[in-house]
PDB file of C-alpha atoms and ligand atoms in Angstrom:
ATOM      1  CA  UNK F   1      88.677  93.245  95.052  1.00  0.00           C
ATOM      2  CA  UNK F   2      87.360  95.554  92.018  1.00  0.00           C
ATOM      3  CA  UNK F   3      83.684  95.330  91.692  1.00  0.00           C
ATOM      4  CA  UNK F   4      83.391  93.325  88.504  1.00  0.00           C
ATOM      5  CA  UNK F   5      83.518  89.472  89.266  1.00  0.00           C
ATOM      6  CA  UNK F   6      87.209  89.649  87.589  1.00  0.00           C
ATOM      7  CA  UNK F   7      89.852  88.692  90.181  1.00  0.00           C
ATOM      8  CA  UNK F   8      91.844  91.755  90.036  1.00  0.00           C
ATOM      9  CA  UNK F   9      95.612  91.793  89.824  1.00  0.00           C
ATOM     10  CA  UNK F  10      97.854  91.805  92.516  1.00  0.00           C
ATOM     11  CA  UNK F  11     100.480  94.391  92.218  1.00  0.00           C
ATOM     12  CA  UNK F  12     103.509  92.536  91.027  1.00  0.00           C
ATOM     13  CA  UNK F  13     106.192  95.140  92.655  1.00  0.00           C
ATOM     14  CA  UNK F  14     105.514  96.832  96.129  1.00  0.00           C
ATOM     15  CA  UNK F  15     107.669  99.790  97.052  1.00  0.00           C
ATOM     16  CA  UNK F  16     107.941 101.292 101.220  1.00  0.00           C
ATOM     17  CA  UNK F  17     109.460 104.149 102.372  1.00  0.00           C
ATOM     18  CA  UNK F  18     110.000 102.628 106.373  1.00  0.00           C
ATOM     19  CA  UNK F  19     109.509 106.144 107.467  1.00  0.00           C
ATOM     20  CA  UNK F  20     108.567 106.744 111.283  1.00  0.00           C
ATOM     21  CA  UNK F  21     110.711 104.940 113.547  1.00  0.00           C
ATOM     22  CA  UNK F  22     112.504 107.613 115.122  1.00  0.00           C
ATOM     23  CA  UNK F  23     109.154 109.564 116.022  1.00  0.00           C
ATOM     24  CA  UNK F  24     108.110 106.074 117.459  1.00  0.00           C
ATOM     25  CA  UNK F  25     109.974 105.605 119.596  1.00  0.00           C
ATOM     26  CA  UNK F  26     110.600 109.176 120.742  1.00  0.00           C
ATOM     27  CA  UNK F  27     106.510 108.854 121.303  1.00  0.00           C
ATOM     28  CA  UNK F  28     107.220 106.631 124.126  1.00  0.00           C
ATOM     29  CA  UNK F  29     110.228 108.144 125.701  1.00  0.00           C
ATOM     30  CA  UNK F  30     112.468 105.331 124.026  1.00  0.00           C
ATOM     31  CA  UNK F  31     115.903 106.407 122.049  1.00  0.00           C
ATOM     32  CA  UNK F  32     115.488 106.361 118.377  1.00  0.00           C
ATOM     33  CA  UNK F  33     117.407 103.022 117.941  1.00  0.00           C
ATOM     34  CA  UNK F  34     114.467 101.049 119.676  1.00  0.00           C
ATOM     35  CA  UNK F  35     112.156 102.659 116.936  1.00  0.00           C
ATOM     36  CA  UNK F  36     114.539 101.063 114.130  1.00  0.00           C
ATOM     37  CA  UNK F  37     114.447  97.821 116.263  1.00  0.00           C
ATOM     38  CA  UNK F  38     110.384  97.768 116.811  1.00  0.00           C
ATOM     39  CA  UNK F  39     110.617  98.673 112.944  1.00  0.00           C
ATOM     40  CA  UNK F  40     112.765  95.638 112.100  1.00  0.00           C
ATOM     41  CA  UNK F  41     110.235  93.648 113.172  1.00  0.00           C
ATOM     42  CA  UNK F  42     107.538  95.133 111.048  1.00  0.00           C
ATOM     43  CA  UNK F  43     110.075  94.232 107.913  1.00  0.00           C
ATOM     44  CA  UNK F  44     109.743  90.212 109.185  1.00  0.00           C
ATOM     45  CA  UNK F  45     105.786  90.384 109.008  1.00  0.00           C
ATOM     46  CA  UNK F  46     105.447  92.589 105.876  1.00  0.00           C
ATOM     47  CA  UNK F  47     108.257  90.049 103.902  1.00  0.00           C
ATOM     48  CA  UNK F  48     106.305  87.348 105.070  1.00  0.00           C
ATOM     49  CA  UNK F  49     102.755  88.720 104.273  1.00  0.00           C
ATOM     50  CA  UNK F  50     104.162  89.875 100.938  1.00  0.00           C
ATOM     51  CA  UNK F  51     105.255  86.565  99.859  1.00  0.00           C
ATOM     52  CA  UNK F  52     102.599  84.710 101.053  1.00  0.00           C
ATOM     53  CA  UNK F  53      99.974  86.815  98.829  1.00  0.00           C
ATOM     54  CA  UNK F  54     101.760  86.117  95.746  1.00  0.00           C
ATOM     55  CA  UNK F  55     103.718  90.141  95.426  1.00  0.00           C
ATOM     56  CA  UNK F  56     106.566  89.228  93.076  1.00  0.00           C
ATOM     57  CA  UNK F  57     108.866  91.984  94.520  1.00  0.00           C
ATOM     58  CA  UNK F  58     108.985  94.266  97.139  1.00  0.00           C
ATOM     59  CA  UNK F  59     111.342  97.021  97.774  1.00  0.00           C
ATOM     60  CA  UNK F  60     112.239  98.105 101.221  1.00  0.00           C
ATOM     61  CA  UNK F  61     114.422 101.373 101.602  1.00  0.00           C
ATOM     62  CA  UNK F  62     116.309 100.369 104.748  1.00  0.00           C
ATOM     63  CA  UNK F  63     119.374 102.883 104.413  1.00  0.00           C
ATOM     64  CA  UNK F  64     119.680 106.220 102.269  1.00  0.00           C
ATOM     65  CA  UNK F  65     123.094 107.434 100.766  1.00  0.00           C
ATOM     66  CA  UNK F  66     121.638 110.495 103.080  1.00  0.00           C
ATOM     67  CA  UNK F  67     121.242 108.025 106.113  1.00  0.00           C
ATOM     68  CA  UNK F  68     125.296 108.219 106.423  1.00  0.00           C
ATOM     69  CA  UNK F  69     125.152 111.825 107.639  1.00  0.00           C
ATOM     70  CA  UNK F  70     122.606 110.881 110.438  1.00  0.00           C
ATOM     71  CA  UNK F  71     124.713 110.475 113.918  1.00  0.00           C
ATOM     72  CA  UNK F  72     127.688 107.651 113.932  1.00  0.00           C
ATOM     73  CA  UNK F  73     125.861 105.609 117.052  1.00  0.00           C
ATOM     74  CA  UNK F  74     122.329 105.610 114.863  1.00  0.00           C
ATOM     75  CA  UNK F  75     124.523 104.410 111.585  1.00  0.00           C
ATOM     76  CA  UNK F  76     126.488 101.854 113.554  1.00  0.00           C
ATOM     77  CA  UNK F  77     123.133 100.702 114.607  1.00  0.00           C
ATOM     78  CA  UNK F  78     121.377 100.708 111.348  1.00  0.00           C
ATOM     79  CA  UNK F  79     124.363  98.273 110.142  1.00  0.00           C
ATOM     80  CA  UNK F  80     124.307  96.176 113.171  1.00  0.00           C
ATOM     81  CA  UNK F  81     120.200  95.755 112.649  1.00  0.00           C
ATOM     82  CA  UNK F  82     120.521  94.824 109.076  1.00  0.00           C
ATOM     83  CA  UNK F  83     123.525  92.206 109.810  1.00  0.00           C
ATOM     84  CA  UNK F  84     120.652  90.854 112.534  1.00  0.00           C
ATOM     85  CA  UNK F  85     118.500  90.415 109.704  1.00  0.00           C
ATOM     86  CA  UNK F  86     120.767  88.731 107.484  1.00  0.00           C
ATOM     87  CA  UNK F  87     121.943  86.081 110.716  1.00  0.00           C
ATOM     88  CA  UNK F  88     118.547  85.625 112.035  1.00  0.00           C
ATOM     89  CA  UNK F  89     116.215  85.606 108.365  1.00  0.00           C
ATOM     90  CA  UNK F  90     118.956  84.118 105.508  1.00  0.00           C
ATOM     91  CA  UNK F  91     117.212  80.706 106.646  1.00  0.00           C
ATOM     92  CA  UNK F  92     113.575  81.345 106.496  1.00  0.00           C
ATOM     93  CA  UNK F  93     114.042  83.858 103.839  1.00  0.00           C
ATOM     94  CA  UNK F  94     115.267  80.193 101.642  1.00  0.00           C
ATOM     95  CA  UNK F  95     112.393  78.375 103.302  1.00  0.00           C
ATOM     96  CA  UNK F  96     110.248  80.780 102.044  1.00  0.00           C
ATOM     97  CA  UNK F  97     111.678  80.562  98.763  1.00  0.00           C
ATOM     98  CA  UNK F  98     112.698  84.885  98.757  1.00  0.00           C
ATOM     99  CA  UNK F  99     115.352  85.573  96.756  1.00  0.00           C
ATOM    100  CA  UNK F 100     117.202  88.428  98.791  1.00  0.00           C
ATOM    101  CA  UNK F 101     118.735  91.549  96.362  1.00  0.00           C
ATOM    102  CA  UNK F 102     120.447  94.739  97.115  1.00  0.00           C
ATOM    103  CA  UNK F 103     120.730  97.673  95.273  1.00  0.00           C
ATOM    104  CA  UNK F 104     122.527 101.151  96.284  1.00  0.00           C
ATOM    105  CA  UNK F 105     126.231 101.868  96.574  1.00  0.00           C
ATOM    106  CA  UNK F 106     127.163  98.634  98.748  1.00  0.00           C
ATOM    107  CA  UNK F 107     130.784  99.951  98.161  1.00  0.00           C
ATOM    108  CA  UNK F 108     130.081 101.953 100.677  1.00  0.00           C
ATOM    109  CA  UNK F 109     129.446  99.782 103.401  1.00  0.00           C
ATOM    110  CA  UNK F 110     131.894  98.281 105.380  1.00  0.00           C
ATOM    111  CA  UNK F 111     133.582  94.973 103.802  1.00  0.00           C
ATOM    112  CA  UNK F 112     131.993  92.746 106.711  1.00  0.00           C
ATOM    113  CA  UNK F 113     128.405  94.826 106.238  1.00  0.00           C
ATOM    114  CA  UNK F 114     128.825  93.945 102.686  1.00  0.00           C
ATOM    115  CA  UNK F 115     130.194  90.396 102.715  1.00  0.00           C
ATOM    116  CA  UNK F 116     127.505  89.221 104.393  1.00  0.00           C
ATOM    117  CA  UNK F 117     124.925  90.745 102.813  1.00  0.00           C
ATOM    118  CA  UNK F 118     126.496  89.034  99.150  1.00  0.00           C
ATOM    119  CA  UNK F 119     126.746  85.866 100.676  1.00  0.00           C
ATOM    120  CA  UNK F 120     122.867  86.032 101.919  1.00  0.00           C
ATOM    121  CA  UNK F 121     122.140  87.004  98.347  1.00  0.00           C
ATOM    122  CA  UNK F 122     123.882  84.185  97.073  1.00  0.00           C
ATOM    123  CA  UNK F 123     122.188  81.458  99.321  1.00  0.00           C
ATOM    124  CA  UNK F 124     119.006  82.665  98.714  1.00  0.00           C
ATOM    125  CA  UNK F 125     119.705  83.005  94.710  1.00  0.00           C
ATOM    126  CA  UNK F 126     117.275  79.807  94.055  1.00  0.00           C
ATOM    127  CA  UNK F 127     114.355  81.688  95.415  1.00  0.00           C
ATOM    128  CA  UNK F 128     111.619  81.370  92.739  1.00  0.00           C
ATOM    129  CA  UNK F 129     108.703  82.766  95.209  1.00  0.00           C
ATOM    130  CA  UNK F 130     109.450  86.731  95.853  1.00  0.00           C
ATOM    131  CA  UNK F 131     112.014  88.922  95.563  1.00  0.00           C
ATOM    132  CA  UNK F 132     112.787  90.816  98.529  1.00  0.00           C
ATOM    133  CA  UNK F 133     115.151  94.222  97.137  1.00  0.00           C
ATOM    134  CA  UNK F 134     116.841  96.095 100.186  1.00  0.00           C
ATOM    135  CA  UNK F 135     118.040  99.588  99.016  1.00  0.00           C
ATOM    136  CA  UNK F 136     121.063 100.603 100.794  1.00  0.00           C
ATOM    137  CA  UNK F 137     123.030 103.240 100.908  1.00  0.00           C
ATOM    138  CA  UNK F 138     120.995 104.134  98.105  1.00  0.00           C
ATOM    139  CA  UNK F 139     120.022 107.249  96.469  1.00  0.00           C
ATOM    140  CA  UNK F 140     117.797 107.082  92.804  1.00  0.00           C
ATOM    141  CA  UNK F 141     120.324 110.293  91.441  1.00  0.00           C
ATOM    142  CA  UNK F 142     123.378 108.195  92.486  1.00  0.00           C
ATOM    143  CA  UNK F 143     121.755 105.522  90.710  1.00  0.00           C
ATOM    144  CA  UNK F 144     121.027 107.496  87.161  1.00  0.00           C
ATOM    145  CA  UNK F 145     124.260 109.613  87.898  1.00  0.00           C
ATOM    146  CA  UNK F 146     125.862 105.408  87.733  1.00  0.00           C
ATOM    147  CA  UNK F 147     123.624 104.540  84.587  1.00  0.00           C
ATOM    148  CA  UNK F 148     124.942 107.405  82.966  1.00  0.00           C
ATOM    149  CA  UNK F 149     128.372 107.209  83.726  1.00  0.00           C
ATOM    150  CA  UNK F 150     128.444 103.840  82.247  1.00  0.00           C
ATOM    151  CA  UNK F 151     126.197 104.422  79.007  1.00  0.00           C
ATOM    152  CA  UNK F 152     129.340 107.144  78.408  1.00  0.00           C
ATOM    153  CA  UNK F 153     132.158 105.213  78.938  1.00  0.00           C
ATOM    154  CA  UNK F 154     130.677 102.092  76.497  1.00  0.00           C
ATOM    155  CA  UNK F 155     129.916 105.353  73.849  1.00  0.00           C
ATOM    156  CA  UNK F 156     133.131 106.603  74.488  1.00  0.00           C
ATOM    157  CA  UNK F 157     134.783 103.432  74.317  1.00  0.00           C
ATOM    158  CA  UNK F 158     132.664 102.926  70.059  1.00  0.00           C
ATOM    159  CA  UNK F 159     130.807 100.390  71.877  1.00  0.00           C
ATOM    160  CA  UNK F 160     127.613 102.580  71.812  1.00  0.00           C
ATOM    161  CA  UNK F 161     125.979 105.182  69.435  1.00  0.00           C
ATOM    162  CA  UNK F 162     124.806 108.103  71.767  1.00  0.00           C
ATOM    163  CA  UNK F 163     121.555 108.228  69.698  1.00  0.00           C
ATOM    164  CA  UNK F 164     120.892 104.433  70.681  1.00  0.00           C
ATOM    165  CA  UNK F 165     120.722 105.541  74.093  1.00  0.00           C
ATOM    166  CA  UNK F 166     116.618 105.649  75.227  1.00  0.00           C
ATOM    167  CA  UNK F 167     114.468 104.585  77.970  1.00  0.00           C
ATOM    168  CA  UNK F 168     114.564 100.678  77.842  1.00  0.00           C
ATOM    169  CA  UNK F 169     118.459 101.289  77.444  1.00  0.00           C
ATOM    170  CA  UNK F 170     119.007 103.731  80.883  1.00  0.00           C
ATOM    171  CA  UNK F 171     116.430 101.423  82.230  1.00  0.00           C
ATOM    172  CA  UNK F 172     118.664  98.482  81.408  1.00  0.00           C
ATOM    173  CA  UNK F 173     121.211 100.169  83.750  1.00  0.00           C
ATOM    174  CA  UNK F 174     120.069 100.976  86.693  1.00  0.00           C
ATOM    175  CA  UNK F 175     120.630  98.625  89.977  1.00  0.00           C
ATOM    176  CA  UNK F 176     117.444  97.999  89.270  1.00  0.00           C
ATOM    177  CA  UNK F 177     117.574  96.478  85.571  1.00  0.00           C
ATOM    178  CA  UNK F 178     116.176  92.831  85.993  1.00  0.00           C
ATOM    179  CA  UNK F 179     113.056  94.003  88.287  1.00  0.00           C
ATOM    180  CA  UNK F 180     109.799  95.437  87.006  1.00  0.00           C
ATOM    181  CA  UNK F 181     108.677  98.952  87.781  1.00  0.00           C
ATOM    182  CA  UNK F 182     106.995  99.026  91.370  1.00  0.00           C
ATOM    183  CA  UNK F 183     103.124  99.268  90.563  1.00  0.00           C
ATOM    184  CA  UNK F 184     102.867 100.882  94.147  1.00  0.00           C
ATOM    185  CA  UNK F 185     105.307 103.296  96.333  1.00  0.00           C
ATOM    186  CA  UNK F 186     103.781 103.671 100.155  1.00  0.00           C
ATOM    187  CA  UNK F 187     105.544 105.877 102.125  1.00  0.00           C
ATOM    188  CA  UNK F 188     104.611 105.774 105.893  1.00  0.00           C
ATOM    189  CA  UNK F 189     105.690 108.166 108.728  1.00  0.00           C
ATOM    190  CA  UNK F 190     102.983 110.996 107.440  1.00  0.00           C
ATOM    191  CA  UNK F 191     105.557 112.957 105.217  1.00  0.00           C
ATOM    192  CA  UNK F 192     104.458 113.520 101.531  1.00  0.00           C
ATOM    193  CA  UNK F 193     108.112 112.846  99.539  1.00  0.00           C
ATOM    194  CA  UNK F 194     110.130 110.375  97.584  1.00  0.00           C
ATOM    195  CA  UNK F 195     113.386 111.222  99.353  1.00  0.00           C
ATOM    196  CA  UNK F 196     115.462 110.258  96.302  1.00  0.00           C
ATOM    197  CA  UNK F 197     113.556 106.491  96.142  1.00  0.00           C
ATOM    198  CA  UNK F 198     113.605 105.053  92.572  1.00  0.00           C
ATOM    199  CA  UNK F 199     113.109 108.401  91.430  1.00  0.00           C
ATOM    200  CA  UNK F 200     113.557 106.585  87.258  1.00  0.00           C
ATOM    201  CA  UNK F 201     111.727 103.870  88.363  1.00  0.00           C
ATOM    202  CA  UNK F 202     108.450 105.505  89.557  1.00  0.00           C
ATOM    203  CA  UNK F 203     107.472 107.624  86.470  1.00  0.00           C
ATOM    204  CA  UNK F 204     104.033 105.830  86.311  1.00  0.00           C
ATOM    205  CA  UNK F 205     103.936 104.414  89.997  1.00  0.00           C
ATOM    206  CA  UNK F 206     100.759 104.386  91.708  1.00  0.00           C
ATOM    207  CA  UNK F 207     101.853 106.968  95.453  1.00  0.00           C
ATOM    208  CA  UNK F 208     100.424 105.664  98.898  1.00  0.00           C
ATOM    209  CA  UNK F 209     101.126 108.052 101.910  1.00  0.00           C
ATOM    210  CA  UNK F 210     100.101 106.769 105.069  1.00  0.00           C
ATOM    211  CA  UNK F 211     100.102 108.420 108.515  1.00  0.00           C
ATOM    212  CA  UNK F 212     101.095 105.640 110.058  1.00  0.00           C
ATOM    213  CA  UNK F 213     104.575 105.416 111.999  1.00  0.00           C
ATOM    214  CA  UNK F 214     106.727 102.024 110.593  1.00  0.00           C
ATOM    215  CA  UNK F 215     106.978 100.205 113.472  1.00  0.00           C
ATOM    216  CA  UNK F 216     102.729 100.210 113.869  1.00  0.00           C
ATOM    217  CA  UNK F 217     102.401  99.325 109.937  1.00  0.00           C
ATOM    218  CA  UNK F 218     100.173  96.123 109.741  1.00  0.00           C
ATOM    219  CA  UNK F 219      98.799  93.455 107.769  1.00  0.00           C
ATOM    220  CA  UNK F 220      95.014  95.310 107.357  1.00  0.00           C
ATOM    221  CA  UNK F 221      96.274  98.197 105.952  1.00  0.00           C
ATOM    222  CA  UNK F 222      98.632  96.853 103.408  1.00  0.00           C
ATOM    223  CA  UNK F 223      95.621  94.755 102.312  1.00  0.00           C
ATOM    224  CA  UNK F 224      94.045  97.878 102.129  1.00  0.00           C
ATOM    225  CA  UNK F 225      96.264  99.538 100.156  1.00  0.00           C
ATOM    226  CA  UNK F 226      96.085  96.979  97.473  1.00  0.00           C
ATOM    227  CA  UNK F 227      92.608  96.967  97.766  1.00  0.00           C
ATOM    228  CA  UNK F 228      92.650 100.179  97.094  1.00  0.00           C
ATOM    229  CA  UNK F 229      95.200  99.666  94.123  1.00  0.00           C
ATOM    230  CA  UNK F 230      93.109  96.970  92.573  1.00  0.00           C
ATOM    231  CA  UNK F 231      90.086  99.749  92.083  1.00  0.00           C
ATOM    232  CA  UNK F 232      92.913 102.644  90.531  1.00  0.00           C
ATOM    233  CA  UNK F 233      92.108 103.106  87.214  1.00  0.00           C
ATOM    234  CA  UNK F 234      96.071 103.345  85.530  1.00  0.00           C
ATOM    235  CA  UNK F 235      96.358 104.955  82.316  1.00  0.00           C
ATOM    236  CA  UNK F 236      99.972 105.532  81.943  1.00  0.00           C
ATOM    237  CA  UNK F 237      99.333 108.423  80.210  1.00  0.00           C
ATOM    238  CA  UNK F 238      96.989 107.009  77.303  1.00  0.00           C
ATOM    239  CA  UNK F 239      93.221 107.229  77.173  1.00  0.00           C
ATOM    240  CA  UNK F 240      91.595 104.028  77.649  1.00  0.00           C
ATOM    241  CA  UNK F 241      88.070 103.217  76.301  1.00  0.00           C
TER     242      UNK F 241
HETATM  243  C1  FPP X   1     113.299 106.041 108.621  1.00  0.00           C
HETATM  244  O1  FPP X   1     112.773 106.376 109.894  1.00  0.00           O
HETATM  245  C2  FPP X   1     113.884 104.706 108.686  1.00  0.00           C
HETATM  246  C3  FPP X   1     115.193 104.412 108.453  1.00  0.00           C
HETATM  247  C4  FPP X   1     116.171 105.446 108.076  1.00  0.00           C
HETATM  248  C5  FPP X   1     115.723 103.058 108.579  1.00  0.00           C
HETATM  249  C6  FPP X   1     114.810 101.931 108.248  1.00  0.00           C
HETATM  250  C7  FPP X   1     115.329 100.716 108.923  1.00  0.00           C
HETATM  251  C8  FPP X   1     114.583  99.728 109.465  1.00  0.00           C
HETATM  252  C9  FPP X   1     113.110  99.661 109.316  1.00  0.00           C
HETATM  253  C10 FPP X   1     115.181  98.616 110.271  1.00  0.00           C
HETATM  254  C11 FPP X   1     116.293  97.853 109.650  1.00  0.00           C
HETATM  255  C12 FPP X   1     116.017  97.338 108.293  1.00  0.00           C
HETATM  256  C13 FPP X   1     116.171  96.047 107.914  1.00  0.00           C
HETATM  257  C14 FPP X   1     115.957  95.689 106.503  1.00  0.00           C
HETATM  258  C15 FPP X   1     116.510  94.984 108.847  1.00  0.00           C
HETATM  259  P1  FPP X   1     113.330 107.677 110.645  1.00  0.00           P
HETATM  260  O2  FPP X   1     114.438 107.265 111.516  1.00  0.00           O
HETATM  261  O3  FPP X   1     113.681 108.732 109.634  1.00  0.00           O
HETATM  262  O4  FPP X   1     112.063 108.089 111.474  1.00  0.00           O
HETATM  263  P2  FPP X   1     111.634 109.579 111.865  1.00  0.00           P
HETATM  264  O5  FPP X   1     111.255 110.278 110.594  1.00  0.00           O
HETATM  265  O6  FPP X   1     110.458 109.339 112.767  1.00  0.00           O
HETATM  266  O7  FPP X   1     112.800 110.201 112.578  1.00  0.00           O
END
């Protein structure tokens, strides 16, 4: 809370960087999959804790267009953990009224990998609560690299004048297009980089980099984070009075 007696806003679009699991696990002697498993679980209490305190989106990076170059056992598992999610969370996710999205190159994935993740998107369309965005197989320079591809081919096509092309108009392409900016980025894991997250969508994003391995993220220090948030003074690049 900010120290006037104004209730101050709640960010409307949180954006984590899971980052930690593998040094989790290897912490305790465990193979890195059981870090991405105890790290699953932190993705059911933060989507829950989100929703519940009135965040209108939150972005989760759960698999990086780099991710496919990590080891074929760890990817296989990655995919097997998020098709877990899907079976065991399509249900409350609709109880909880969380609208499930994806963004990222989901061409990519395998056509079972990706069915299922559509048709969890479509039965939890209704969902009027929170948006939960998974980005998969994602990469933000893929994503602008996309935007732009497709801004040519509609100028190239007499559809578009290259000098109408501008912020609100790139904006309006990215896999991102019907979702506000995220007002806050956390990254946890202790390492101090975007890793090709959102990197349009963060111009004017407020950065959170916690030590903090995934798999040990918890409720108090999200609610400290926004606490945190609430007192920021952002000036997206004006002076304010
Ligand atoms: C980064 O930690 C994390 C990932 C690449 C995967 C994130 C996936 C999950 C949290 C679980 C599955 C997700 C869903 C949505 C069900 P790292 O492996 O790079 O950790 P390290 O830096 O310690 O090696």
């Amino acid at each position: 809370m900010n120290e006037s007696n104004e209730k101050a806003a709640m960010p409307r679009h949180i954006a984590i960087i899971m980052d930690g699991n593998g040094r989790w696990a290897e912490k305790s002697g465990k193979i890195r999959v059981k870090g991405h498993e105890a790290g699953a679980q932190t993705v059911d209490r933060i989507v829950s804790l989100c929703a519940e305190i009135g965040v209108e989106v939150l972005t989760l990076y759960a698999f990086s267009s780099e991710n496919w170059q990590r080891p074929a056992l760890e990817v296989a598992a990655l995919m097997r953990l998020l098709r877990h999610y899907l079976k065991r969370e399509t249900k409350r996710l609709i109880e909880q009224g969380i609208r499930l999205h994806a963004i990222g190159r989901l061409d990519r994935l395998e056509p079972k990998v990706r069915k299922e993740l559509e048709e969890a998107c479509q039965k939890t369309a209704a969902g009027k609560k929170m948006t939960l965005n998974l980005a998969i197989s994602y990469g933000g320079r893929d994503e602008i690299c996309d935007a732009v591809q497709t801004l040519c081919r509609k100028v190239q096509s007499g559809e578009l004048e290259c000098d109408a092309i501008d912020d609100e108009l790139l904006t309006a392409h990215l896999d991102t297009a019907t979702l506000p900016d995220p007002d806050i980025m956390i990254r946890t894991g202790g390492e101090y980089r975007i890793s090709n997250f959102l990197l349009w969508q963060l111009a004017y994003t407020e950065l959170y980099f916690s030590d903090t391995l995934w798999p040990d993220f918890a409720k108090a220090e999200l609610m400290q984070i926004i606490d945190n948030f609430q007192r920021r003074e952002r000036r997206f690049g004006r002076v304010l009075n």
